[in-house]
Short mmCIF file of C-alpha atoms in Angstrom, two decimals:
data_model
loop_
_atom_site.label_atom_id
_atom_site.label_comp_id
_atom_site.label_asym_id
_atom_site.label_seq_id
_atom_site.Cartn_x
_atom_site.Cartn_y
_atom_site.Cartn_z
CA MET A 296 2.48 36.73 -85.73
CA ASN A 297 2.24 35.39 -82.11
CA ILE A 298 4.91 32.79 -81.95
CA ASP A 299 3.80 31.17 -78.93
CA TYR A 300 0.34 30.59 -80.34
CA VAL A 301 1.63 29.31 -83.46
CA LEU A 302 4.01 26.70 -81.86
CA GLU A 303 0.93 25.53 -79.66
CA LYS A 304 -1.09 24.88 -82.85
CA LEU A 305 1.65 22.95 -84.71
CA SER A 306 2.06 19.29 -84.28
CA LEU A 307 5.49 17.79 -83.60
CA GLU A 308 5.83 16.50 -87.29
CA GLU A 309 4.79 20.07 -88.56
CA LYS A 310 7.54 21.64 -86.27
CA ALA A 311 10.08 19.30 -87.62
CA ARG A 312 8.94 20.18 -91.29
CA LEU A 313 9.82 23.82 -90.62
CA ILE A 314 13.51 22.95 -90.09
CA CYS A 315 13.76 20.20 -92.89
CA GLY A 316 14.94 20.81 -96.47
CA ARG A 317 12.12 20.98 -99.24
CA SER A 318 14.65 21.22 -102.10
CA PRO A 319 18.27 21.72 -102.42
CA PHE A 320 18.01 25.60 -101.50
CA SER A 321 14.92 25.93 -99.43
CA VAL A 322 13.61 24.79 -96.10
CA GLY A 323 10.27 24.82 -94.05
CA GLY A 324 6.93 26.18 -95.31
CA ILE A 325 3.52 25.07 -93.85
CA GLY A 326 -0.12 25.90 -93.75
CA CYS A 327 -2.56 24.46 -91.31
CA GLU A 328 -5.65 25.83 -89.46
CA GLY A 329 -5.14 29.53 -90.59
CA ILE A 330 -1.44 29.30 -89.98
CA SER A 331 0.61 30.03 -93.19
CA ILE A 332 4.52 30.02 -92.96
CA PRO A 333 6.14 30.29 -96.35
CA VAL A 334 8.98 28.23 -97.69
CA LEU A 335 12.25 29.93 -96.77
CA ASN A 336 14.46 30.15 -99.86
CA ILE A 337 18.23 30.11 -99.45
CA GLN A 338 20.87 31.15 -102.01
CA ASP A 339 24.51 31.97 -102.25
CA GLY A 340 24.69 35.63 -102.25
CA GLY A 341 28.00 37.18 -101.43
CA THR A 342 28.52 38.53 -104.84
CA GLY A 343 24.87 38.48 -105.96
CA ILE A 344 22.12 35.90 -106.41
CA ASN A 345 23.56 32.50 -107.77
CA PHE A 346 21.30 32.14 -110.88
CA GLU A 347 22.25 28.54 -111.26
CA GLN A 348 21.21 27.62 -107.82
CA LEU A 349 17.91 29.70 -108.37
CA PHE A 350 17.38 27.37 -111.61
CA GLN A 351 18.04 24.29 -109.67
CA ASP A 352 15.56 25.08 -106.93
CA ARG A 353 12.70 26.66 -108.65
CA MET A 354 12.73 25.13 -112.03
CA ASN A 355 13.04 21.23 -111.66
CA ALA A 356 9.76 20.68 -113.20
CA GLU A 357 10.48 22.67 -116.46
CA THR A 358 13.78 21.19 -116.92
CA GLU A 359 12.93 17.66 -116.99
CA GLY A 360 14.12 15.93 -120.19
CA PHE A 361 16.82 18.58 -120.89
CA THR A 362 20.55 17.72 -120.66
CA PRO A 363 22.77 19.23 -118.00
CA ASP A 364 24.70 20.92 -121.02
CA GLU A 365 21.50 22.62 -122.22
CA ILE A 366 20.42 23.64 -118.75
CA ARG A 367 24.03 25.20 -118.35
CA ARG A 368 23.69 26.94 -121.65
CA ILE A 369 20.37 28.38 -120.72
CA THR A 370 21.65 29.55 -117.37
CA THR A 371 24.82 31.18 -118.89
CA LEU A 372 23.22 32.61 -121.94
CA PHE A 373 19.80 33.50 -120.24
CA TYR A 374 20.20 37.27 -121.22
CA ARG A 375 21.74 36.51 -124.50
CA ALA A 376 18.82 34.38 -125.81
CA ASP A 377 19.81 34.93 -129.40
CA GLU A 378 22.62 32.42 -128.89
CA LEU A 379 20.48 29.62 -127.73
CA THR A 380 18.83 26.89 -129.93
CA ASP A 381 15.18 26.90 -130.56
CA ARG A 382 14.65 24.14 -128.00
CA GLU A 383 16.72 25.99 -125.40
CA LYS A 384 14.73 29.24 -126.26
CA ALA A 385 11.50 27.59 -125.70
CA LEU A 386 12.64 26.39 -122.09
CA ARG A 387 14.28 29.71 -121.52
CA GLU A 388 10.84 31.41 -122.21
CA LYS A 389 9.13 29.17 -119.75
CA ILE A 390 11.61 30.08 -116.91
CA ASN A 391 11.42 33.56 -117.78
CA GLN A 392 7.53 33.71 -117.23
CA ARG A 393 7.97 32.12 -114.03
CA LEU A 394 10.71 34.44 -112.72
CA SER A 395 8.62 37.26 -114.11
CA LYS A 396 5.82 36.22 -111.56
CA ILE A 397 8.24 35.72 -108.76
CA LYS A 398 9.82 39.23 -109.60
CA GLU A 399 6.51 40.97 -110.12
CA ASN A 400 7.56 41.76 -113.78
CA ILE A 401 11.01 43.39 -112.81
CA THR A 402 13.01 42.83 -115.78
CA SER A 403 16.51 43.67 -114.60
CA ALA A 404 19.07 40.80 -114.45
CA PRO A 405 20.73 39.79 -111.11
CA GLY A 406 23.61 42.08 -110.15
CA CYS A 407 27.31 40.96 -109.91
CA TYR A 408 28.72 42.78 -106.82
CA PRO A 409 32.43 43.30 -105.50
CA PRO A 410 33.84 40.14 -103.69
CA GLY A 411 35.12 40.46 -100.12
CA ILE A 412 38.66 41.06 -100.98
CA LEU A 413 37.76 44.15 -103.12
CA LEU A 414 35.20 45.35 -100.40
CA GLY A 415 38.13 44.96 -97.86
CA ALA A 416 40.42 47.04 -100.04
CA THR A 417 38.14 50.07 -99.72
CA TRP A 418 38.58 50.40 -95.96
CA ASN A 419 35.25 51.93 -96.11
CA PRO A 420 32.47 50.60 -93.80
CA ASP A 421 29.73 52.77 -95.58
CA THR A 422 30.59 51.15 -98.89
CA VAL A 423 30.24 47.65 -97.54
CA TYR A 424 26.94 48.56 -95.91
CA LYS A 425 25.53 49.90 -99.18
CA THR A 426 26.49 46.73 -100.88
CA GLY A 427 24.68 44.68 -98.38
CA LEU A 428 21.69 46.92 -98.89
CA ALA A 429 21.81 46.25 -102.48
CA LEU A 430 22.22 42.43 -101.90
CA GLY A 431 19.32 42.39 -99.66
CA MET A 432 17.04 44.41 -101.81
CA GLU A 433 17.74 42.04 -104.87
CA ALA A 434 17.10 39.09 -102.59
CA LEU A 435 13.73 40.45 -101.88
CA CYS A 436 13.20 40.82 -105.70
CA TYR A 437 13.73 37.09 -106.11
CA ARG A 438 11.95 36.13 -102.80
CA VAL A 439 15.21 34.78 -101.20
CA GLY A 440 14.91 34.89 -97.46
CA VAL A 441 18.55 34.00 -96.58
CA LEU A 442 21.90 35.00 -98.36
CA LEU A 443 24.52 32.60 -97.77
CA GLY A 444 28.27 33.86 -97.47
CA THR A 445 27.27 37.42 -96.65
CA PRO A 446 29.87 37.82 -95.41
CA ASN A 447 32.77 35.33 -95.68
CA VAL A 448 35.11 36.23 -92.64
CA ASN A 449 37.67 33.69 -92.95
CA VAL A 450 41.17 35.26 -92.47
CA LEU A 451 43.25 35.26 -95.72
CA ARG A 452 46.42 33.31 -94.61
CA GLU A 453 46.92 30.61 -97.25
CA PRO A 454 47.28 32.02 -100.82
CA ARG A 455 46.35 28.63 -102.47
CA CYS A 456 42.98 28.71 -100.84
CA GLY A 457 40.54 28.66 -103.68
CA ARG A 458 37.99 30.97 -101.71
CA LEU A 459 40.55 33.50 -100.65
CA PHE A 460 38.75 36.23 -102.89
CA GLU A 461 35.61 35.84 -100.73
CA GLY A 462 37.26 37.19 -97.48
CA TYR A 463 37.96 40.66 -96.50
CA SER A 464 41.47 40.68 -95.15
CA GLU A 465 44.25 39.04 -93.46
CA ASP A 466 43.97 41.55 -90.55
CA PRO A 467 41.36 40.42 -87.99
CA LYS A 468 40.81 44.04 -87.01
CA LEU A 469 39.83 45.15 -90.69
CA ASN A 470 37.84 41.98 -91.05
CA SER A 471 35.64 42.64 -87.88
CA VAL A 472 35.03 46.28 -88.68
CA LEU A 473 34.07 45.75 -92.19
CA ALA A 474 32.40 42.35 -92.26
CA PRO A 475 29.51 43.26 -89.95
CA GLU A 476 28.40 46.31 -92.19
CA ILE A 477 27.30 43.82 -94.95
CA CYS A 478 25.23 41.87 -92.43
CA ARG A 479 23.85 45.18 -91.44
CA GLY A 480 22.95 46.24 -94.92
CA VAL A 481 21.30 42.91 -95.87
CA GLU A 482 19.24 42.46 -92.75
CA GLU A 483 18.02 46.06 -92.79
CA THR A 484 15.90 44.78 -95.83
CA GLY A 485 14.51 41.99 -93.81
CA VAL A 486 16.59 39.29 -95.50
CA ALA A 487 18.92 37.05 -93.23
CA SER A 488 22.63 37.31 -93.82
CA ASN A 489 24.73 34.21 -93.17
CA THR A 490 28.42 34.43 -91.86
CA LYS A 491 30.63 31.66 -93.22
CA HIS A 492 32.53 29.41 -93.20
CA PHE A 493 33.97 27.40 -90.23
CA VAL A 494 36.66 29.05 -88.00
CA CYS A 495 40.16 28.28 -89.53
CA ASN A 496 38.96 27.42 -92.91
CA ASN A 497 42.20 28.18 -94.65
CA LEU A 498 42.17 25.50 -97.33
CA GLU A 499 39.58 24.02 -99.72
CA ILE A 500 41.46 20.68 -100.05
CA ASN A 501 40.18 18.23 -97.52
CA ARG A 502 38.32 21.05 -95.77
CA VAL A 503 35.65 18.64 -94.27
CA GLY A 504 38.33 16.18 -92.86
CA ILE A 505 41.39 18.25 -92.20
CA ASP A 506 42.65 18.19 -88.55
CA GLU A 507 43.43 21.90 -87.53
CA HIS A 508 45.75 22.40 -84.55
CA VAL A 509 45.34 26.02 -83.49
CA SER A 510 46.25 27.77 -80.16
CA MET A 511 43.65 29.39 -78.14
CA ARG A 512 45.46 32.63 -78.43
CA ALA A 513 45.52 32.50 -82.22
CA LEU A 514 41.80 31.41 -82.24
CA ARG A 515 40.90 34.65 -80.06
CA GLU A 516 43.09 37.02 -81.63
CA ILE A 517 42.98 36.12 -85.38
CA TYR A 518 40.10 33.81 -86.18
CA PHE A 519 37.18 34.79 -83.86
CA PRO A 520 36.96 38.41 -84.14
CA GLY A 521 35.07 38.54 -87.48
CA PHE A 522 32.63 36.02 -86.43
CA LYS A 523 32.04 37.72 -83.08
CA ALA A 524 31.51 41.09 -84.77
CA CYS A 525 29.08 39.82 -87.16
CA SER A 526 27.13 37.80 -84.34
CA LYS A 527 26.42 41.23 -82.75
CA VAL A 528 24.71 42.88 -85.61
#
């Protein structure tokens, strides 16, 4: 695809549409005058595809009229259909048919992969790389273009942080050696990785409004190395 040619053909409104959300977990998508740019699907994926997000994003039309509890049960028990009610089974079958088309009849369930803290404990870049490769291949199967939280490079400094298990280590060096490998594995499949969260995200409580006071030395020696290493992949 010739990017300059495409940009020249698109109107300002069409360009804006490419970076605007279409649903809770997708952006863009456009077709005009022979130009076809698919919707970019985005999912949490640090430990595997988030099936609940996948349902929310792809199945809104099918789930109309069902209660949140029914949708939760179908999501949780999707691969244990015998535990669903007849009404839930009917919706589950509709969703399964749509997913089968997306996956081109691949029947395997999404995987559950080791979180960052376990990958960090391996001290093995090759293991982390292969995990990223598997995550990327699974994302392709579900037609997901961006995996959020692959990796989480927040430094593990506060044991009460609810997201601590997603990070690799309290050691910036280990963090910056291992985390880029999951990016490398994911992106080798053609799927985009996404490094998160914000620098100095040590707590979930009040994280969108907290006032952090951090010295430049601490930023450069502790918090920045993981992000910097991932940005160079």
